[in-house]
XYZ file of C-alpha atoms in Angstrom:
405
model
C 89.955 79.010 41.957
C 88.923 75.753 43.864
C 91.246 73.069 42.394
C 94.200 73.295 39.993
C 93.828 73.037 36.397
C 95.369 69.770 35.846
C 93.524 66.675 34.438
C 94.413 64.263 37.393
C 92.317 66.651 40.424
C 89.514 64.689 40.787
C 89.429 62.753 44.262
C 88.778 59.290 42.563
C 89.938 57.877 39.696
C 88.647 59.619 36.354
C 86.546 56.937 34.997
C 84.968 56.372 37.939
C 84.381 60.221 38.504
C 82.861 60.485 34.866
C 80.705 57.677 35.633
C 79.066 58.836 38.704
C 78.633 62.180 37.178
C 76.894 60.526 34.485
C 74.876 58.218 37.121
C 73.651 61.368 39.018
C 72.635 63.460 36.103
C 70.776 60.487 34.797
C 68.668 60.317 37.433
C 66.706 63.308 36.002
C 65.946 61.706 32.574
C 65.100 58.297 34.045
C 62.317 60.144 35.858
C 61.090 61.756 32.465
C 61.844 59.217 29.734
C 60.663 56.020 31.587
C 56.975 57.814 31.969
C 56.506 58.757 28.111
C 55.150 54.915 27.343
C 53.270 54.992 30.658
C 51.369 58.102 30.201
C 47.863 56.569 28.705
C 48.143 53.954 31.665
C 48.576 56.658 34.321
C 45.253 58.394 32.922
C 43.449 55.340 32.638
C 44.148 54.175 35.884
C 43.699 57.328 37.855
C 40.923 58.673 35.710
C 42.610 61.660 34.487
C 41.330 63.885 31.353
C 43.881 62.867 28.453
C 44.653 66.381 27.963
C 46.186 66.598 31.553
C 48.626 63.518 31.155
C 51.649 65.851 29.653
C 51.471 67.416 32.862
C 52.798 64.466 34.537
C 55.886 65.482 32.657
C 55.762 69.240 33.028
C 55.314 69.417 36.532
C 58.634 67.620 37.204
C 60.397 69.917 34.514
C 58.947 72.798 36.222
C 60.071 71.641 39.909
C 63.242 70.797 38.472
C 63.928 74.000 36.746
C 62.560 76.299 39.383
C 64.610 74.500 42.226
C 68.246 75.036 40.734
C 68.188 78.465 42.143
C 67.926 77.109 45.760
C 70.277 74.218 45.314
C 73.337 76.245 43.892
C 73.605 78.675 47.055
C 73.244 75.688 49.244
C 76.127 73.637 47.493
C 78.249 76.950 48.076
C 77.317 76.862 51.876
C 77.363 73.527 52.864
C 79.209 71.768 50.258
C 78.386 69.370 47.603
C 77.867 66.105 49.426
C 75.078 67.245 52.216
C 73.039 69.006 49.252
C 73.045 66.048 47.076
C 72.940 63.349 49.333
C 69.534 65.192 50.990
C 68.056 65.903 47.877
C 68.712 62.147 46.333
C 67.012 60.802 49.527
C 64.012 63.000 49.180
C 63.606 61.970 45.398
C 63.609 58.218 46.427
C 60.772 59.209 48.712
C 58.714 61.156 46.423
C 59.061 58.185 43.936
C 57.670 56.069 46.444
C 54.795 58.118 46.891
C 54.298 58.315 43.271
C 53.787 54.670 43.020
C 51.446 54.434 45.833
C 49.509 57.676 44.495
C 45.611 57.091 44.224
C 44.528 60.274 42.598
C 46.108 62.535 39.743
C 46.274 65.437 42.251
C 48.848 63.267 44.629
C 50.650 62.130 41.641
C 51.333 65.696 39.991
C 52.324 67.199 43.562
C 54.549 64.331 44.227
C 56.314 64.889 40.756
C 56.816 68.667 41.191
C 58.563 67.716 44.568
C 60.345 64.947 42.868
C 61.691 67.402 40.131
C 62.393 70.026 43.180
C 64.560 67.351 44.973
C 66.461 65.797 41.292
C 67.371 69.463 40.479
C 70.184 69.104 42.523
C 72.018 66.725 40.355
C 71.935 69.208 37.561
C 73.643 72.216 39.644
C 75.803 69.809 41.926
C 77.293 67.780 39.605
C 78.285 71.089 37.246
C 80.000 72.468 40.725
C 81.732 69.255 41.359
C 83.159 69.328 37.983
C 84.115 72.724 37.987
C 85.736 72.225 41.653
C 88.165 69.580 39.970
C 88.574 70.925 36.189
C 88.698 73.726 34.107
C 88.628 75.091 30.800
C 89.074 72.316 27.868
C 89.497 69.461 30.758
C 86.125 70.512 32.075
C 84.887 70.626 28.454
C 85.815 66.951 28.144
C 84.791 65.488 31.413
C 81.122 67.294 30.526
C 80.966 65.163 27.143
C 82.426 62.221 28.597
C 79.781 62.542 31.523
C 76.933 63.248 28.921
C 78.125 60.575 26.650
C 77.582 57.903 29.355
C 74.400 59.816 30.381
C 72.593 59.502 27.314
C 72.409 55.939 27.672
C 69.505 56.407 29.827
C 67.248 58.090 27.384
C 68.260 55.506 24.756
C 67.216 52.522 26.987
C 64.387 54.455 29.278
C 61.552 54.224 26.941
C 62.175 50.517 26.149
C 62.711 49.931 30.121
C 59.288 51.725 30.636
C 57.416 49.563 27.533
C 59.000 46.230 29.243
C 57.480 46.792 32.954
C 54.283 47.893 31.189
C 54.213 44.445 29.429
C 54.530 42.765 32.513
C 53.017 45.020 35.509
C 51.595 48.463 36.399
C 53.052 51.576 35.699
C 53.491 52.023 39.202
C 56.467 49.594 39.192
C 58.294 52.177 37.048
C 58.374 54.611 40.015
C 59.565 51.468 42.289
C 62.397 51.045 39.758
C 63.422 54.912 39.812
C 63.520 54.716 43.593
C 65.643 51.830 43.837
C 68.273 52.883 41.168
C 68.511 56.137 43.277
C 68.996 54.561 46.272
C 72.005 52.863 44.249
C 73.468 55.888 43.031
C 73.064 57.465 46.573
C 74.778 54.825 48.199
C 77.703 54.944 45.507
C 78.353 58.579 45.915
C 78.166 58.389 49.639
C 80.759 55.808 49.676
C 83.260 57.078 47.035
C 83.125 60.854 46.133
C 84.194 62.908 49.317
C 83.710 66.876 49.801
C 85.302 69.014 46.767
C 84.497 72.241 48.191
C 87.358 73.227 50.429
C 86.125 74.990 53.633
C 87.687 78.452 52.763
C 85.939 78.580 49.600
C 82.293 78.298 51.390
C 79.940 81.313 50.702
C 77.718 82.290 53.827
C 73.808 82.245 53.259
C 73.672 85.884 53.060
C 71.150 87.822 50.605
C 73.553 90.521 49.629
C 76.329 88.127 48.750
C 73.546 85.980 46.939
C 72.709 89.075 44.639
C 76.261 89.818 44.373
C 76.685 86.413 42.998
C 73.795 86.553 40.656
C 75.057 89.781 39.518
C 78.435 88.361 38.949
C 76.920 85.665 36.785
C 74.689 88.209 34.831
C 77.874 90.572 34.183
C 79.986 87.669 32.669
C 79.890 87.831 28.934
C 80.544 84.481 28.490
C 78.129 83.203 31.031
C 75.499 85.021 29.716
C 76.012 84.746 26.208
C 76.618 81.009 26.309
C 73.900 80.297 28.419
C 71.431 82.269 26.420
C 72.687 79.897 23.409
C 71.975 76.583 25.207
C 68.701 77.928 26.026
C 67.628 77.837 22.658
C 69.436 74.495 21.843
C 67.781 73.105 24.745
C 64.440 74.411 23.535
C 64.799 72.708 20.335
C 65.822 69.389 22.406
C 62.615 69.600 24.617
C 60.440 70.064 21.348
C 62.174 67.029 19.975
C 61.177 65.371 23.293
C 57.384 66.477 23.030
C 57.042 65.975 19.408
C 58.824 62.735 18.627
C 55.813 60.500 20.063
C 53.090 62.163 17.661
C 55.464 62.423 14.565
C 56.232 58.729 14.976
C 52.690 57.771 15.402
C 50.721 60.018 13.170
C 53.135 61.226 10.303
C 55.289 57.947 9.852
C 52.411 55.848 11.209
C 55.246 53.242 12.802
C 54.117 53.754 16.352
C 55.889 50.350 17.698
C 59.124 51.829 16.182
C 59.246 54.588 18.368
C 61.786 53.124 20.885
C 64.048 52.221 18.158
C 63.889 56.029 16.325
C 64.499 57.569 19.952
C 67.460 55.308 20.755
C 69.020 56.019 17.376
C 68.572 59.843 17.560
C 69.871 59.852 21.089
C 72.764 57.131 20.488
C 74.065 59.848 17.702
C 74.097 62.619 20.408
C 76.098 60.242 22.431
C 78.535 59.858 19.659
C 78.804 63.855 19.439
C 79.829 63.886 23.213
C 82.222 61.091 22.592
C 83.888 62.791 19.630
C 84.058 65.983 21.492
C 86.078 64.426 24.486
C 88.542 62.896 21.891
C 89.189 66.292 20.344
C 88.222 69.267 22.422
C 91.813 69.297 23.736
C 93.229 69.375 20.480
C 90.808 71.922 18.764
C 89.407 73.828 21.697
C 85.746 74.456 22.684
C 84.918 77.376 20.237
C 85.978 75.703 17.272
C 83.783 72.712 18.021
C 80.841 74.485 19.111
C 80.533 76.858 16.189
C 81.251 74.336 13.581
C 78.848 72.282 15.062
C 76.053 75.260 15.279
C 76.465 75.666 11.459
C 76.164 72.026 10.571
C 72.908 71.982 12.758
C 71.617 74.861 10.825
C 72.413 72.996 7.443
C 70.854 69.928 8.539
C 68.056 71.491 9.731
C 67.578 73.497 6.445
C 68.053 70.311 4.574
C 65.371 68.642 6.306
C 62.828 71.283 5.891
C 63.676 71.072 2.207
C 63.014 67.469 2.029
C 59.895 67.578 3.995
C 58.664 70.289 1.987
C 59.406 68.536 -1.386
C 57.699 65.214 -0.241
C 60.544 63.156 -0.206
C 60.686 62.552 3.789
C 60.578 59.033 4.888
C 60.820 57.750 8.497
C 64.032 56.603 8.157
C 65.472 59.606 6.341
C 63.836 61.900 9.123
C 65.761 59.515 11.625
C 69.083 59.962 9.757
C 68.792 63.958 9.396
C 67.746 64.137 13.016
C 70.765 61.993 14.016
C 72.924 64.480 12.374
C 71.073 67.154 14.306
C 71.515 65.412 17.375
C 75.008 65.022 17.137
C 75.545 68.679 16.610
C 73.397 69.472 19.364
C 75.788 67.398 21.721
C 78.998 69.063 20.430
C 77.232 72.398 20.221
C 75.744 72.125 24.117
C 78.299 70.640 25.955
C 80.953 73.191 24.638
C 78.831 76.167 25.134
C 77.541 74.916 28.788
C 81.797 74.350 29.910
C 82.439 78.295 28.460
C 79.325 79.754 30.298
C 81.449 78.557 33.386
C 84.950 79.302 32.566
C 84.948 82.610 34.765
C 82.760 81.281 37.513
C 84.848 78.922 39.717
C 84.746 80.763 42.563
C 81.001 80.625 42.897
C 80.415 77.508 40.820
C 77.042 76.466 42.917
C 75.414 79.625 42.581
C 76.371 80.394 39.022
C 75.290 76.841 37.718
C 72.205 77.270 39.367
C 71.079 80.561 37.957
C 72.449 79.145 34.669
C 70.670 75.953 35.020
C 67.389 77.933 36.149
C 67.280 79.747 32.839
C 68.230 77.424 30.681
C 65.941 74.707 31.656
C 63.054 77.209 32.084
C 63.616 78.729 29.040
C 64.463 75.442 27.223
C 61.168 74.066 28.504
C 59.014 76.854 27.432
C 60.378 77.056 23.991
C 59.884 73.221 23.907
C 56.407 73.429 24.811
C 55.879 75.886 21.928
C 57.287 73.690 19.580
C 55.566 70.699 20.748
C 52.005 72.509 20.864
C 52.907 73.363 17.466
C 52.709 70.309 15.988
C 50.098 70.359 12.899
C 50.476 66.707 11.515
C 53.883 67.553 9.736
C 57.378 67.307 10.951
C 57.547 71.159 9.855
C 57.672 72.809 13.318
C 60.428 70.593 14.778
C 62.702 71.247 11.806
C 61.734 74.862 12.035
C 62.613 74.744 15.911
C 66.048 73.314 15.512
C 66.767 75.704 12.554
C 65.894 78.891 14.483
C 67.740 77.729 17.689
C 71.125 77.102 15.487
C 70.756 80.763 14.012
C 70.209 82.125 17.095
C 72.880 80.310 18.958
C 75.245 81.128 16.474
C 74.465 84.822 16.327
C 74.693 84.814 20.091
C 78.359 83.340 19.603
C 79.241 85.827 17.310
C 78.064 88.541 19.597
C 80.215 87.109 22.819
C 83.252 86.772 20.602
C 82.619 90.023 18.774
C 82.412 88.354 15.569
C 85.672 86.243 15.850
C 84.281 82.800 15.707
C 85.975 79.609 15.331
C 89.130 80.737 17.459
C 91.248 77.860 18.637
C 91.457 79.276 22.636
């Protein structure tokens, strides 16, 4: 174990630690969500096929998912600071290249590289938290960080829309680069190295394979990571489906930002609630109960849609409940997946992050491509995710759900 388990083991003040972690993981979301309203403008400016525009998001997500396998072992060998700082600098450079791109090909290559770079924030932040906290305290820190981080997807599409009103889509990439520079400076100035020298792991193929095997041999790691894959897939399905749903199903294109903000805001509330109750109730009780409510909410949404009672605001209300449940379930499942991974936190979080992000993106892509002019595919996606996640939790816990520990 790399740090004591008391709640005051972070090298900086608790509030600043949470805010810095949230800012770091928010950089990846900023690279996706600000792009959503700009895709038509990018296509028109670069002469791209409209069917290729989603690649601006997909290529970034692909690089983000695959590169996590690299960042984890590097962070366990060289420390958290050098890996994260180097990756943030590369992310800044790649966004500047995107801003200057004159062809769709160069833009997509730069987006892949940007995704590869910013993937370090997904891996290293989890390792940072695990270096400093464990158990319920880790779940609390994760929930608070995600709660603050959720401000980014709430406001990012609106930021993108406002920039487009006053300038080119290229300004969005410049804004991301500037924000990245600010966060990088904050991290360099305030966060010391959290990986102790004696806990550094050599970059040896045999050792790396052994650590991957240890991650895959752990019941909690495999079971709860698999549960998060389904939940993440439903979330990605929502992200890829919400624009056509709002525009084509409810004919309310101008309300996309409000809808996105309200649903993301409820996810933020779920993480705030989790931070307040997890120390008392425990991760299992909260995660398992959230999965049950998610299943009920998705089933209710399907029934409402099937019988023709669905309106935009009723859809938003039900999605808000679903998003809150996602926040409660995913944050606790992620913390439980890391419960026994303290000695190999970087490698374990990288492998878990790779399978969760890649698997979630694939599932989300299927849900998005299944859009048929109705909300049915999205509701079915969340219902399936909830059922699978609860079944996996039951397997991991050998049928003993809702335990207080």
